[in-house]
PDB file of C-alpha atoms in Angstrom:
ATOM      1  CA  MET J1407     -41.218 -92.115 -54.617  1.00  0.00           C
ATOM      2  CA  THR J1408     -40.477 -88.525 -54.886  1.00  0.00           C
ATOM      3  CA  THR J1409     -41.721 -85.744 -57.340  1.00  0.00           C
ATOM      4  CA  THR J1410     -39.731 -82.735 -57.796  1.00  0.00           C
ATOM      5  CA  LEU J1411     -40.071 -79.473 -60.222  1.00  0.00           C
ATOM      6  CA  ILE J1412     -37.394 -77.432 -61.199  1.00  0.00           C
ATOM      7  CA  LEU J1413     -38.422 -73.881 -62.584  1.00  0.00           C
ATOM      8  CA  GLY J1414     -36.013 -71.521 -63.893  1.00  0.00           C
ATOM      9  CA  GLY J1415     -35.583 -68.706 -66.935  1.00  0.00           C
ATOM     10  CA  ALA J1416     -34.088 -69.722 -70.115  1.00  0.00           C
ATOM     11  CA  ARG J1417     -30.542 -70.647 -69.758  1.00  0.00           C
ATOM     12  CA  SER J1418     -30.775 -70.717 -66.171  1.00  0.00           C
ATOM     13  CA  GLY J1419     -29.002 -73.923 -65.655  1.00  0.00           C
ATOM     14  CA  LYS J1420     -32.380 -75.911 -64.918  1.00  0.00           C
ATOM     15  CA  SER J1421     -32.171 -78.747 -66.947  1.00  0.00           C
ATOM     16  CA  SER J1422     -28.643 -79.338 -66.472  1.00  0.00           C
ATOM     17  CA  TYR J1423     -29.246 -79.461 -62.523  1.00  0.00           C
ATOM     18  CA  ALA J1424     -32.087 -81.816 -63.108  1.00  0.00           C
ATOM     19  CA  GLU J1425     -29.683 -84.033 -64.906  1.00  0.00           C
ATOM     20  CA  LYS J1426     -27.287 -83.528 -62.154  1.00  0.00           C
ATOM     21  CA  LEU J1427     -29.883 -84.891 -60.018  1.00  0.00           C
ATOM     22  CA  ALA J1428     -30.845 -87.681 -62.020  1.00  0.00           C
ATOM     23  CA  LEU J1429     -27.301 -88.866 -62.248  1.00  0.00           C
ATOM     24  CA  GLU J1430     -26.831 -88.629 -58.305  1.00  0.00           C
ATOM     25  CA  SER J1431     -29.959 -90.701 -57.831  1.00  0.00           C
ATOM     26  CA  GLY J1432     -28.059 -93.707 -58.800  1.00  0.00           C
ATOM     27  CA  LYS J1433     -31.416 -95.114 -60.406  1.00  0.00           C
ATOM     28  CA  GLU J1434     -32.181 -95.950 -64.038  1.00  0.00           C
ATOM     29  CA  VAL J1435     -33.047 -92.831 -65.853  1.00  0.00           C
ATOM     30  CA  VAL J1436     -35.815 -92.458 -68.363  1.00  0.00           C
ATOM     31  CA  TYR J1437     -35.815 -89.171 -70.090  1.00  0.00           C
ATOM     32  CA  ILE J1438     -39.155 -87.980 -71.542  1.00  0.00           C
ATOM     33  CA  ALA J1439     -38.320 -85.203 -74.041  1.00  0.00           C
ATOM     34  CA  THR J1440     -41.401 -83.133 -75.255  1.00  0.00           C
ATOM     35  CA  ALA J1441     -39.675 -80.956 -77.700  1.00  0.00           C
ATOM     36  CA  ARG J1442     -40.310 -81.091 -81.284  1.00  0.00           C
ATOM     37  CA  SER J1443     -37.872 -80.094 -84.001  1.00  0.00           C
ATOM     38  CA  GLY J1444     -39.905 -77.776 -86.252  1.00  0.00           C
ATOM     39  CA  ASP J1445     -36.869 -75.768 -87.511  1.00  0.00           C
ATOM     40  CA  GLY J1446     -32.994 -76.114 -87.625  1.00  0.00           C
ATOM     41  CA  GLU J1447     -32.759 -73.687 -84.754  1.00  0.00           C
ATOM     42  CA  MET J1448     -34.507 -76.279 -82.668  1.00  0.00           C
ATOM     43  CA  ALA J1449     -33.148 -79.202 -84.086  1.00  0.00           C
ATOM     44  CA  GLN J1450     -29.714 -77.788 -82.757  1.00  0.00           C
ATOM     45  CA  ARG J1451     -31.099 -77.379 -79.455  1.00  0.00           C
ATOM     46  CA  ILE J1452     -32.304 -80.826 -79.309  1.00  0.00           C
ATOM     47  CA  ALA J1453     -29.299 -82.196 -80.438  1.00  0.00           C
ATOM     48  CA  THR J1454     -27.167 -79.940 -77.728  1.00  0.00           C
ATOM     49  CA  HIS J1455     -29.347 -81.670 -75.130  1.00  0.00           C
ATOM     50  CA  ARG J1456     -29.239 -85.043 -76.181  1.00  0.00           C
ATOM     51  CA  SER J1457     -25.235 -84.814 -76.303  1.00  0.00           C
ATOM     52  CA  SER J1458     -25.194 -83.743 -72.875  1.00  0.00           C
ATOM     53  CA  ARG J1459     -27.140 -86.839 -71.700  1.00  0.00           C
ATOM     54  CA  PRO J1460     -25.742 -90.337 -70.483  1.00  0.00           C
ATOM     55  CA  GLY J1461     -26.122 -92.964 -73.194  1.00  0.00           C
ATOM     56  CA  SER J1462     -27.306 -95.147 -70.605  1.00  0.00           C
ATOM     57  CA  TRP J1463     -30.431 -93.294 -70.379  1.00  0.00           C
ATOM     58  CA  THR J1464     -33.523 -94.458 -72.067  1.00  0.00           C
ATOM     59  CA  THR J1465     -35.075 -91.381 -74.161  1.00  0.00           C
ATOM     60  CA  ILE J1466     -38.685 -91.413 -74.967  1.00  0.00           C
ATOM     61  CA  GLU J1467     -39.804 -88.583 -77.008  1.00  0.00           C
ATOM     62  CA  GLU J1468     -43.555 -87.546 -76.167  1.00  0.00           C
ATOM     63  CA  PRO J1469     -44.918 -84.840 -76.905  1.00  0.00           C
ATOM     64  CA  LEU J1470     -48.500 -84.385 -76.035  1.00  0.00           C
ATOM     65  CA  GLN J1471     -49.490 -87.599 -73.818  1.00  0.00           C
ATOM     66  CA  LEU J1472     -47.119 -86.937 -70.858  1.00  0.00           C
ATOM     67  CA  GLY J1473     -49.118 -88.311 -68.135  1.00  0.00           C
ATOM     68  CA  ASP J1474     -49.710 -91.878 -69.821  1.00  0.00           C
ATOM     69  CA  ALA J1475     -45.761 -91.674 -70.638  1.00  0.00           C
ATOM     70  CA  ILE J1476     -44.895 -91.200 -67.007  1.00  0.00           C
ATOM     71  CA  LEU J1477     -46.979 -93.823 -65.901  1.00  0.00           C
ATOM     72  CA  ARG J1478     -45.644 -96.149 -68.449  1.00  0.00           C
ATOM     73  CA  CYS J1479     -42.042 -95.565 -67.762  1.00  0.00           C
ATOM     74  CA  SER J1480     -42.241 -95.047 -63.786  1.00  0.00           C
ATOM     75  CA  GLU J1481     -40.899 -97.912 -61.799  1.00  0.00           C
ATOM     76  CA  PRO J1482     -39.839 -98.112 -58.250  1.00  0.00           C
ATOM     77  CA  ASP J1483     -36.250 -98.276 -59.086  1.00  0.00           C
ATOM     78  CA  THR J1484     -36.269 -95.643 -62.038  1.00  0.00           C
ATOM     79  CA  LEU J1485     -36.442 -92.113 -62.057  1.00  0.00           C
ATOM     80  CA  VAL J1486     -38.049 -90.224 -64.593  1.00  0.00           C
ATOM     81  CA  LEU J1487     -37.041 -86.829 -65.819  1.00  0.00           C
ATOM     82  CA  VAL J1488     -39.329 -84.860 -68.254  1.00  0.00           C
ATOM     83  CA  ASP J1489     -37.896 -81.724 -70.006  1.00  0.00           C
ATOM     84  CA  CYS J1490     -39.728 -79.659 -70.566  1.00  0.00           C
ATOM     85  CA  LEU J1491     -43.383 -78.816 -69.233  1.00  0.00           C
ATOM     86  CA  THR J1492     -43.415 -75.735 -71.310  1.00  0.00           C
ATOM     87  CA  LEU J1493     -42.194 -77.209 -74.768  1.00  0.00           C
ATOM     88  CA  TRP J1494     -45.457 -79.582 -73.889  1.00  0.00           C
ATOM     89  CA  LEU J1495     -47.559 -76.727 -73.067  1.00  0.00           C
ATOM     90  CA  THR J1496     -46.858 -75.169 -76.517  1.00  0.00           C
ATOM     91  CA  ASN J1497     -47.230 -78.589 -78.238  1.00  0.00           C
ATOM     92  CA  LEU J1498     -50.834 -78.897 -76.793  1.00  0.00           C
ATOM     93  CA  ILE J1499     -51.861 -75.077 -77.641  1.00  0.00           C
ATOM     94  CA  PHE J1500     -50.943 -76.056 -81.185  1.00  0.00           C
ATOM     95  CA  SER J1501     -51.996 -79.443 -81.642  1.00  0.00           C
ATOM     96  CA  VAL J1502     -54.854 -78.436 -83.794  1.00  0.00           C
ATOM     97  CA  ASP J1503     -54.948 -76.035 -86.664  1.00  0.00           C
ATOM     98  CA  GLN J1504     -56.617 -73.282 -85.753  1.00  0.00           C
ATOM     99  CA  ASP J1505     -55.985 -69.392 -86.451  1.00  0.00           C
ATOM    100  CA  PHE J1506     -55.347 -67.233 -83.152  1.00  0.00           C
ATOM    101  CA  PRO J1507     -56.748 -63.855 -82.857  1.00  0.00           C
ATOM    102  CA  GLU J1508     -54.435 -61.146 -82.163  1.00  0.00           C
ATOM    103  CA  VAL J1509     -56.533 -59.825 -79.446  1.00  0.00           C
ATOM    104  CA  GLY J1510     -59.063 -61.581 -77.600  1.00  0.00           C
ATOM    105  CA  VAL J1511     -59.818 -64.878 -75.918  1.00  0.00           C
ATOM    106  CA  ILE J1512     -58.153 -67.729 -76.984  1.00  0.00           C
ATOM    107  CA  ASP J1513     -60.145 -70.906 -77.189  1.00  0.00           C
ATOM    108  CA  LEU J1514     -57.700 -73.707 -76.382  1.00  0.00           C
ATOM    109  CA  PRO J1515     -58.459 -77.320 -77.992  1.00  0.00           C
ATOM    110  CA  ALA J1516     -59.754 -79.750 -75.565  1.00  0.00           C
ATOM    111  CA  ILE J1517     -56.566 -81.760 -75.807  1.00  0.00           C
ATOM    112  CA  PHE J1518     -54.946 -79.197 -73.641  1.00  0.00           C
ATOM    113  CA  TYR J1519     -57.208 -79.509 -70.715  1.00  0.00           C
ATOM    114  CA  GLU J1520     -57.717 -83.658 -70.879  1.00  0.00           C
ATOM    115  CA  GLN J1521     -53.831 -84.064 -71.336  1.00  0.00           C
ATOM    116  CA  CYS J1522     -53.220 -81.156 -68.386  1.00  0.00           C
ATOM    117  CA  ASP J1523     -55.768 -83.151 -66.412  1.00  0.00           C
ATOM    118  CA  ALA J1524     -53.981 -86.501 -67.140  1.00  0.00           C
ATOM    119  CA  LEU J1525     -50.727 -85.198 -66.048  1.00  0.00           C
ATOM    120  CA  LEU J1526     -51.729 -83.940 -63.023  1.00  0.00           C
ATOM    121  CA  ALA J1527     -53.636 -87.161 -62.212  1.00  0.00           C
ATOM    122  CA  ALA J1528     -50.198 -89.504 -63.140  1.00  0.00           C
ATOM    123  CA  LEU J1529     -47.788 -87.313 -61.009  1.00  0.00           C
ATOM    124  CA  PRO J1530     -49.042 -88.742 -57.501  1.00  0.00           C
ATOM    125  CA  GLU J1531     -49.899 -92.293 -58.808  1.00  0.00           C
ATOM    126  CA  ALA J1532     -46.387 -92.707 -60.403  1.00  0.00           C
ATOM    127  CA  PRO J1533     -44.441 -95.272 -58.767  1.00  0.00           C
ATOM    128  CA  GLY J1534     -40.894 -93.795 -59.049  1.00  0.00           C
ATOM    129  CA  ASP J1535     -39.284 -90.631 -58.637  1.00  0.00           C
ATOM    130  CA  VAL J1536     -40.264 -88.381 -61.086  1.00  0.00           C
ATOM    131  CA  ILE J1537     -38.303 -84.593 -61.957  1.00  0.00           C
ATOM    132  CA  LEU J1538     -39.824 -82.221 -64.075  1.00  0.00           C
ATOM    133  CA  VAL J1539     -38.344 -79.230 -65.736  1.00  0.00           C
ATOM    134  CA  SER J1540     -40.481 -75.842 -66.825  1.00  0.00           C
ATOM    135  CA  ASN J1541     -39.652 -72.623 -67.585  1.00  0.00           C
ATOM    136  CA  GLU J1542     -40.701 -69.672 -65.431  1.00  0.00           C
ATOM    137  CA  VAL J1543     -41.860 -67.223 -68.098  1.00  0.00           C
ATOM    138  CA  GLY J1544     -43.945 -65.003 -65.946  1.00  0.00           C
ATOM    139  CA  LEU J1545     -41.313 -62.873 -64.335  1.00  0.00           C
ATOM    140  CA  GLY J1546     -41.249 -60.169 -67.112  1.00  0.00           C
ATOM    141  CA  ILE J1547     -43.575 -57.833 -68.648  1.00  0.00           C
ATOM    142  CA  VAL J1548     -47.235 -58.855 -69.750  1.00  0.00           C
ATOM    143  CA  PRO J1549     -46.715 -59.923 -73.483  1.00  0.00           C
ATOM    144  CA  TYR J1550     -47.999 -58.259 -76.499  1.00  0.00           C
ATOM    145  CA  GLY J1551     -50.488 -60.298 -78.185  1.00  0.00           C
ATOM    146  CA  ALA J1552     -53.427 -62.963 -77.425  1.00  0.00           C
ATOM    147  CA  VAL J1553     -51.466 -66.306 -77.781  1.00  0.00           C
ATOM    148  CA  SER J1554     -48.549 -64.744 -75.862  1.00  0.00           C
ATOM    149  CA  ARG J1555     -50.398 -63.637 -73.051  1.00  0.00           C
ATOM    150  CA  CYS J1556     -52.429 -66.960 -73.195  1.00  0.00           C
ATOM    151  CA  PHE J1557     -49.362 -69.115 -73.173  1.00  0.00           C
ATOM    152  CA  THR J1558     -47.977 -67.001 -70.180  1.00  0.00           C
ATOM    153  CA  ASP J1559     -51.193 -67.302 -68.349  1.00  0.00           C
ATOM    154  CA  GLU J1560     -51.298 -71.208 -68.994  1.00  0.00           C
ATOM    155  CA  ALA J1561     -47.621 -71.927 -67.913  1.00  0.00           C
ATOM    156  CA  GLY J1562     -48.240 -69.995 -64.705  1.00  0.00           C
ATOM    157  CA  ARG J1563     -51.475 -71.894 -63.890  1.00  0.00           C
ATOM    158  CA  LEU J1564     -49.419 -75.154 -65.188  1.00  0.00           C
ATOM    159  CA  ASN J1565     -46.382 -74.535 -62.869  1.00  0.00           C
ATOM    160  CA  GLN J1566     -48.663 -73.667 -59.995  1.00  0.00           C
ATOM    161  CA  ALA J1567     -50.689 -76.952 -60.255  1.00  0.00           C
ATOM    162  CA  VAL J1568     -47.877 -79.123 -60.497  1.00  0.00           C
ATOM    163  CA  ALA J1569     -45.666 -77.486 -57.685  1.00  0.00           C
ATOM    164  CA  LYS J1570     -48.541 -78.129 -55.476  1.00  0.00           C
ATOM    165  CA  VAL J1571     -48.867 -82.049 -56.209  1.00  0.00           C
ATOM    166  CA  CYS J1572     -44.830 -82.100 -56.211  1.00  0.00           C
ATOM    167  CA  ASP J1573     -42.899 -83.258 -53.104  1.00  0.00           C
ATOM    168  CA  ARG J1574     -40.275 -80.515 -54.056  1.00  0.00           C
ATOM    169  CA  ALA J1575     -40.046 -77.488 -55.981  1.00  0.00           C
ATOM    170  CA  LEU J1576     -36.817 -75.749 -57.111  1.00  0.00           C
ATOM    171  CA  PHE J1577     -36.192 -72.276 -58.570  1.00  0.00           C
ATOM    172  CA  ILE J1578     -32.675 -72.382 -60.511  1.00  0.00           C
ATOM    173  CA  VAL J1579     -31.165 -68.876 -61.030  1.00  0.00           C
ATOM    174  CA  ALA J1580     -27.704 -68.617 -62.423  1.00  0.00           C
ATOM    175  CA  GLY J1581     -27.229 -72.458 -62.221  1.00  0.00           C
ATOM    176  CA  MET J1582     -27.952 -72.130 -58.229  1.00  0.00           C
ATOM    177  CA  PRO J1583     -31.125 -73.624 -56.688  1.00  0.00           C
ATOM    178  CA  LEU J1584     -33.279 -72.186 -54.480  1.00  0.00           C
ATOM    179  CA  THR J1585     -35.361 -74.185 -52.662  1.00  0.00           C
ATOM    180  CA  MET J1586     -39.307 -73.356 -52.699  1.00  0.00           C
ATOM    181  CA  LYS J1587     -40.730 -76.696 -51.253  1.00  0.00           C
ATOM    182  CA  GLY J1588     -39.486 -79.711 -49.608  1.00  0.00           C
ATOM    183  CA  LEU J1589     -35.826 -80.696 -48.575  1.00  0.00           C
ATOM    184  CA  ALA J1590     -32.913 -78.875 -50.416  1.00  0.00           C
ATOM    185  CA  CYS J1591     -31.493 -81.273 -52.776  1.00  0.00           C
TER     186      CYS J1591
END
């Protein structure tokens, strides 16, 4: 069993690189999609991603309980591909109806912490290979507004924690992989 984290910026090629690794594995692939279609633009993004995947892959849509989904779908002869952690993080942050202040500390819902812990516990227990895709959002300026800063901070913390428990971590720039941890792919 090998766990791989693939990080990169927007349109860096991280998803297509993850899909390439999944195809090359020769294993049955279960694709866990975390995105929610909240508007027409997001629906188009989801449709584009969906059309790029082989029809033989099983797709599971799981916006919140990612750790449970990984454990449910993972088998020794299966590769689970999760795309993406930052959309999942957004789902958790906005999972309850609350007003967020423009400035100050954001109180995240309990489900946020519960599900992040569940994901980190599931990864070492998954009997099959797992590839996780996530955005690296912390390379720019500090965002304006409390919610944006909270998201950037939590995405950075999540990426660090996931990278720590994964066997491999790659950073994709202009479609090219840079190995940060483990053997090159």
